[in-house]
Tab-separated table of C-alpha atoms in Angstrom:
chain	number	residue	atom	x	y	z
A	949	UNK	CA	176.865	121.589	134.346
A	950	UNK	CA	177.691	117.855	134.869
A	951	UNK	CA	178.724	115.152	132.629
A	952	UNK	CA	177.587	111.540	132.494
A	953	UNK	CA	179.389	110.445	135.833
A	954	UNK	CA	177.930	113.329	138.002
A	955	UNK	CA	181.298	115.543	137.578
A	956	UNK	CA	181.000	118.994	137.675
A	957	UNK	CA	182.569	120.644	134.413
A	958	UNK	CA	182.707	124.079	132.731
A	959	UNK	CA	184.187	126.810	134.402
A	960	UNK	CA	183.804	130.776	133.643
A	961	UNK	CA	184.253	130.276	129.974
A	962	UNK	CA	181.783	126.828	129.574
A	963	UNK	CA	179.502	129.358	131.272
A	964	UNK	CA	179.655	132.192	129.166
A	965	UNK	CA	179.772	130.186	125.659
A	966	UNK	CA	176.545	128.509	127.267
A	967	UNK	CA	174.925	131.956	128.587
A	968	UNK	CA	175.986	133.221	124.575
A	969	UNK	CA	174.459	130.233	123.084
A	970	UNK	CA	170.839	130.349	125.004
A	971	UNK	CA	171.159	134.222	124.807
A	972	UNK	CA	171.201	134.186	121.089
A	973	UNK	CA	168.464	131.256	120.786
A	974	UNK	CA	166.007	133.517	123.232
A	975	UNK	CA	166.714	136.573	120.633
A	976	UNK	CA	165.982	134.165	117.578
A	977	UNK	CA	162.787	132.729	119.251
A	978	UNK	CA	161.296	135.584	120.062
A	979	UNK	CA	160.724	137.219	117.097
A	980	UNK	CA	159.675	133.481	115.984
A	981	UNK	CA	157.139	133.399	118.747
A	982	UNK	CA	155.439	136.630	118.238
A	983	UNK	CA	154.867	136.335	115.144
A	984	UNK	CA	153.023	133.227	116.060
A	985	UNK	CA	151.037	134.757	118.428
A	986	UNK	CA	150.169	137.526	116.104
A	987	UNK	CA	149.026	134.812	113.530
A	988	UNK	CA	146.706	133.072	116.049
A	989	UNK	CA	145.346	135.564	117.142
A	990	UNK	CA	144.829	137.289	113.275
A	991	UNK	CA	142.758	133.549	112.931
A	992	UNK	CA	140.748	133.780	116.479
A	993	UNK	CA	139.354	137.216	115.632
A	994	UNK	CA	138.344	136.430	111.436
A	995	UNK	CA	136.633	132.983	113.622
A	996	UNK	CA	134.720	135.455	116.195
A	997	UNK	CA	133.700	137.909	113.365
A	998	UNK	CA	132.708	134.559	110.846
A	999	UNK	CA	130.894	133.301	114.218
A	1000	UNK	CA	129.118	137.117	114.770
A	1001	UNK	CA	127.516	136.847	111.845
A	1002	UNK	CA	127.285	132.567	110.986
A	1003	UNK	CA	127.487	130.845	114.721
A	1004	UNK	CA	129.645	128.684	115.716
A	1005	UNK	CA	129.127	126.302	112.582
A	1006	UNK	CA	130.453	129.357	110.558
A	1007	UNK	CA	132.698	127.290	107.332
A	1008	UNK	CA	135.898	126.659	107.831
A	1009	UNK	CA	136.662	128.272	104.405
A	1010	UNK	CA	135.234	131.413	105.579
A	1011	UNK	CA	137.350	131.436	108.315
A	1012	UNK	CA	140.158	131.044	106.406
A	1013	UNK	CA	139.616	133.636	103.299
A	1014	UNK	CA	138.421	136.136	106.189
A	1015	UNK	CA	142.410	135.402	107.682
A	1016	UNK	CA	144.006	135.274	104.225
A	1017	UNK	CA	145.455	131.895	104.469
A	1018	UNK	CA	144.570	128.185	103.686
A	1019	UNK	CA	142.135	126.138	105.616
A	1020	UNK	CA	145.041	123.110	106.051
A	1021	UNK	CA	146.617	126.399	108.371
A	1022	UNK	CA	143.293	126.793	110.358
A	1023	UNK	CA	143.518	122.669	110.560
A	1024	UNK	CA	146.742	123.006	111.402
A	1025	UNK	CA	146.217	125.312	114.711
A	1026	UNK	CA	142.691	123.877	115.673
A	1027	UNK	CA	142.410	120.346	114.609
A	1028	UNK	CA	138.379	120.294	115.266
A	1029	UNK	CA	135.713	122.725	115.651
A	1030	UNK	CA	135.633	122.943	119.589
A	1031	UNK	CA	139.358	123.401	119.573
A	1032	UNK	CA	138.481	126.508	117.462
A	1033	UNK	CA	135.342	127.396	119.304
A	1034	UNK	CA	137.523	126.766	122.435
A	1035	UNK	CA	140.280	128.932	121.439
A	1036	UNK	CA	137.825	131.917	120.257
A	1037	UNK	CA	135.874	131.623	123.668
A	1038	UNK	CA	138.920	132.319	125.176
A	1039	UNK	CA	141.034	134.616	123.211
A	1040	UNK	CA	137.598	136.551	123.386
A	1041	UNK	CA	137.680	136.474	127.455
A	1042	UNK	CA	141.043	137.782	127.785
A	1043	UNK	CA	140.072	140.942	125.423
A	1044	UNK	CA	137.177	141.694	127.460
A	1045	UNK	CA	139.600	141.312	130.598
A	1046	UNK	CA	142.120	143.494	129.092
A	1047	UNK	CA	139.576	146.422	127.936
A	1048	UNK	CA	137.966	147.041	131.589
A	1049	UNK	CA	141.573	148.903	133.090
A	1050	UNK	CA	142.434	149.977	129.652
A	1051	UNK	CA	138.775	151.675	129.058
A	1052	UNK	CA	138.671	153.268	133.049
A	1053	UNK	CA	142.404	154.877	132.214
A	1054	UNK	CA	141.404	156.140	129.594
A	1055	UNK	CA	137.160	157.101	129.838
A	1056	UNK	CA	136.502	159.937	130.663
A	1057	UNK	CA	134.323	158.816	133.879
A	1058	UNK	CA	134.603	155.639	135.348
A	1059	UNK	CA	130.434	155.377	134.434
A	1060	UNK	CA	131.300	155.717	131.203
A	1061	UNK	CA	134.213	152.964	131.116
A	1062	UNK	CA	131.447	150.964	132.526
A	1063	UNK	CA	129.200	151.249	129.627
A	1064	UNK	CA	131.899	150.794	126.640
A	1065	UNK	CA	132.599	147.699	128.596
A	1066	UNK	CA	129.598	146.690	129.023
A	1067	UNK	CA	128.803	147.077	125.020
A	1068	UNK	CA	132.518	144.786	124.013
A	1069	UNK	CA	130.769	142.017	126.584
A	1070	UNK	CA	127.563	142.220	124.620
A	1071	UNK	CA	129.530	141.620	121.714
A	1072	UNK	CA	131.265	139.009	123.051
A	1073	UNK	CA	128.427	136.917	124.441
A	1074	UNK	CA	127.185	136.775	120.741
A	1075	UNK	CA	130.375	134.726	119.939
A	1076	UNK	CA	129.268	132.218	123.008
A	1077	UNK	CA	125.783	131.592	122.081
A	1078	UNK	CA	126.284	127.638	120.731
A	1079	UNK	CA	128.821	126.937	122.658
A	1080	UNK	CA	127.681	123.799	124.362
A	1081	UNK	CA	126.495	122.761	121.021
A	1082	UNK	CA	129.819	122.596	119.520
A	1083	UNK	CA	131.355	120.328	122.424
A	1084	UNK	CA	129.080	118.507	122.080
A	1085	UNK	CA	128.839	116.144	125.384
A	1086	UNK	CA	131.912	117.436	127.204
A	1087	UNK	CA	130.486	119.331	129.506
A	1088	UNK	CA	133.726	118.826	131.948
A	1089	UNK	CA	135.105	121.663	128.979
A	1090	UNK	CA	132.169	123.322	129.185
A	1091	UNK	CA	132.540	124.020	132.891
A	1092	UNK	CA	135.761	125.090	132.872
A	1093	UNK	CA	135.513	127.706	129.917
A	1094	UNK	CA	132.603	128.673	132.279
A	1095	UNK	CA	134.666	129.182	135.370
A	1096	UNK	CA	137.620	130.556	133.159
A	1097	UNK	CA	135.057	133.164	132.120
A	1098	UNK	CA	133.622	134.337	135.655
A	1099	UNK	CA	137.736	134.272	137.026
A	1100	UNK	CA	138.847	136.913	134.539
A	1101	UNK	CA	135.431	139.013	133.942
A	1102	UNK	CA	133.524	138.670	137.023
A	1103	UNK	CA	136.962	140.555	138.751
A	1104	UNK	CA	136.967	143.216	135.814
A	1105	UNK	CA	133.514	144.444	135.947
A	1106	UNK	CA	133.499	145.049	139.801
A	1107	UNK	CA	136.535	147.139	139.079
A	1108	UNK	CA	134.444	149.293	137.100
A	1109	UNK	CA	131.228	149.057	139.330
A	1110	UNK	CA	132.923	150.106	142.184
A	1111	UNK	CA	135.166	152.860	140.793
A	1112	UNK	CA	131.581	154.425	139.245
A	1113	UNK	CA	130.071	154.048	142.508
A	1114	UNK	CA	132.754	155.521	144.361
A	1115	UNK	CA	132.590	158.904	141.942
A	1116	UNK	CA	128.921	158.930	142.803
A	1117	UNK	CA	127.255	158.409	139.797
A	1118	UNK	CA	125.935	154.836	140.584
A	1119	UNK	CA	124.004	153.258	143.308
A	1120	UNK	CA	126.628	150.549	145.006
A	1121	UNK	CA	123.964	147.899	145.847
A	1122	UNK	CA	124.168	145.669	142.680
A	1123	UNK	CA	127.287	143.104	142.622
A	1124	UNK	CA	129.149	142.538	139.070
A	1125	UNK	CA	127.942	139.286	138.855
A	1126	UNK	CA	124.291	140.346	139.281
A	1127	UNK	CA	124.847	142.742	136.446
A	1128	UNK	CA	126.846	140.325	134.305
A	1129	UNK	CA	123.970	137.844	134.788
A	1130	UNK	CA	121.054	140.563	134.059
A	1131	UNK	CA	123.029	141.748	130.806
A	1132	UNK	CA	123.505	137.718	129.645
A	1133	UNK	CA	119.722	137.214	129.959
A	1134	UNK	CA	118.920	140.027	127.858
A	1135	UNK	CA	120.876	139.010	125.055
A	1136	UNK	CA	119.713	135.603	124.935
A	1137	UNK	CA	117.668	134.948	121.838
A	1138	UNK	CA	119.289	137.827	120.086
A	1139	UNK	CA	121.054	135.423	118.090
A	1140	UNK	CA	117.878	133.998	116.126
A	1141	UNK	CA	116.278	137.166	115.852
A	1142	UNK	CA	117.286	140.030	113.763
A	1143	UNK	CA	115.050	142.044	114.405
A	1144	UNK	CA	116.147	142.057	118.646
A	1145	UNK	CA	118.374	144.516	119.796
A	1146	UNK	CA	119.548	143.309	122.845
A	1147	UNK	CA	122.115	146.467	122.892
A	1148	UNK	CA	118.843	148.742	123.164
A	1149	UNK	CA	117.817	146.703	126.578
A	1150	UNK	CA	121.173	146.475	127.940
A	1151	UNK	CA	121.535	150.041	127.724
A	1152	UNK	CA	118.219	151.137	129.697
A	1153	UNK	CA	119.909	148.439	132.227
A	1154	UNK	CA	122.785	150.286	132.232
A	1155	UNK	CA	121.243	153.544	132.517
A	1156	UNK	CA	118.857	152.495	135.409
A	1157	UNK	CA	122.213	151.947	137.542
A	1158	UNK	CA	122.714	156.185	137.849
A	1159	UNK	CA	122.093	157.577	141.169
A	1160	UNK	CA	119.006	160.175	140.706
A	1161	UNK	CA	120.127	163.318	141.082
């Protein structure tokens, strides 16, 4: 390291009381940060279950009692409703992301990691319906949730399209984003309707990808 006039100083023993120093701070902030993360994400997932079932316009105070803390912590993390919104749309997208490899390890065909994938992105485009609403006229934020969304899911469901095709037990002509877009359309309007079952539809989409025997 150097001193105010440029100088190197420290030698072997500056460097390892330095090295000590940072080493211990990483060990303390980890712990520190993890928990954080933990705690955000305990608040993004009671939002996108309050906005399931209320919108996006779902109280604050439900929020909060759905978390088990105080709305000043909610404040605290997302100072307005489109940071929230924001932060749900997003935590939301990176779940989705995450379940496509974890669901085709695990499935017990690739067609049928497709499908449990396909029902979590149902779910999720529930918590996206009033998006636009809630921010309002920045459609500049709008547009780049919207390409965040097609980078990290548009990848993920090709993944699974083309491992089912490859075992044979779909046709290979329809791309991921043709699906993605033919699934979205379905569930529009579910949101106002309780008596739509958008799930239902999906699923004869789904189905109508096998190869006939």
């Amino acid at each position: 390291m150097t001193d105010g006039s440029g100088d190197v100083k420290g030698g072997k023993a500056g460097h390892q009381g330095s090295e000590g120093g940072t080493g211990q701070g990483r060990q303390a902030g980890r712990p520190k940060r993890a928990d954080a993360r933990r705690n955000q994400a305990t608040l993004l997932d009671a939002a996108a279950a309050a906005f399931v079932e209320a919108g996006v316009e779902a109280p604050v105070r439900d929020i909060a009692a759905r978390a088990g803390v105080g709305t000043a912590t909610i404040y605290r993390h997302f100072p307005t409703r489109a940071d929230l919104v924001v932060a749900v749309y997003r935590h939301q997208v990176e779940a989705c992301a995450e379940a496509g490899p974890a669901l085709l390890a695990a499935g017990p065909t690739p067609y049928a990691a497709l499908g449990h994938w396909i029902d979590l992105f149902v779910r999720f485009l529930v918590t996206k319906h009033g998006l636009a609403a809630a921010l309002q006229s920045d459609e500049a934020g709008f547009q780049s949730l919207h390409a965040h969304f097609l980078d990290r899911l548009v990848p993920v469901c090709a993944r699974l399209l083309d491992a089912a095709a490859a075992s044979g037990e779909i046709r290979s002509d329809l791309t991921a984003l043709e699906l993605m877009r033919g699934v979205g359309n379905l569930c529009i309007g579910a949101e106002n309707d309780p008596d739509y079952d958008a799930g239902r539809l999906v699923a004869v989409l789904v189905a109508g990808l096998r190869r006939a025997d």
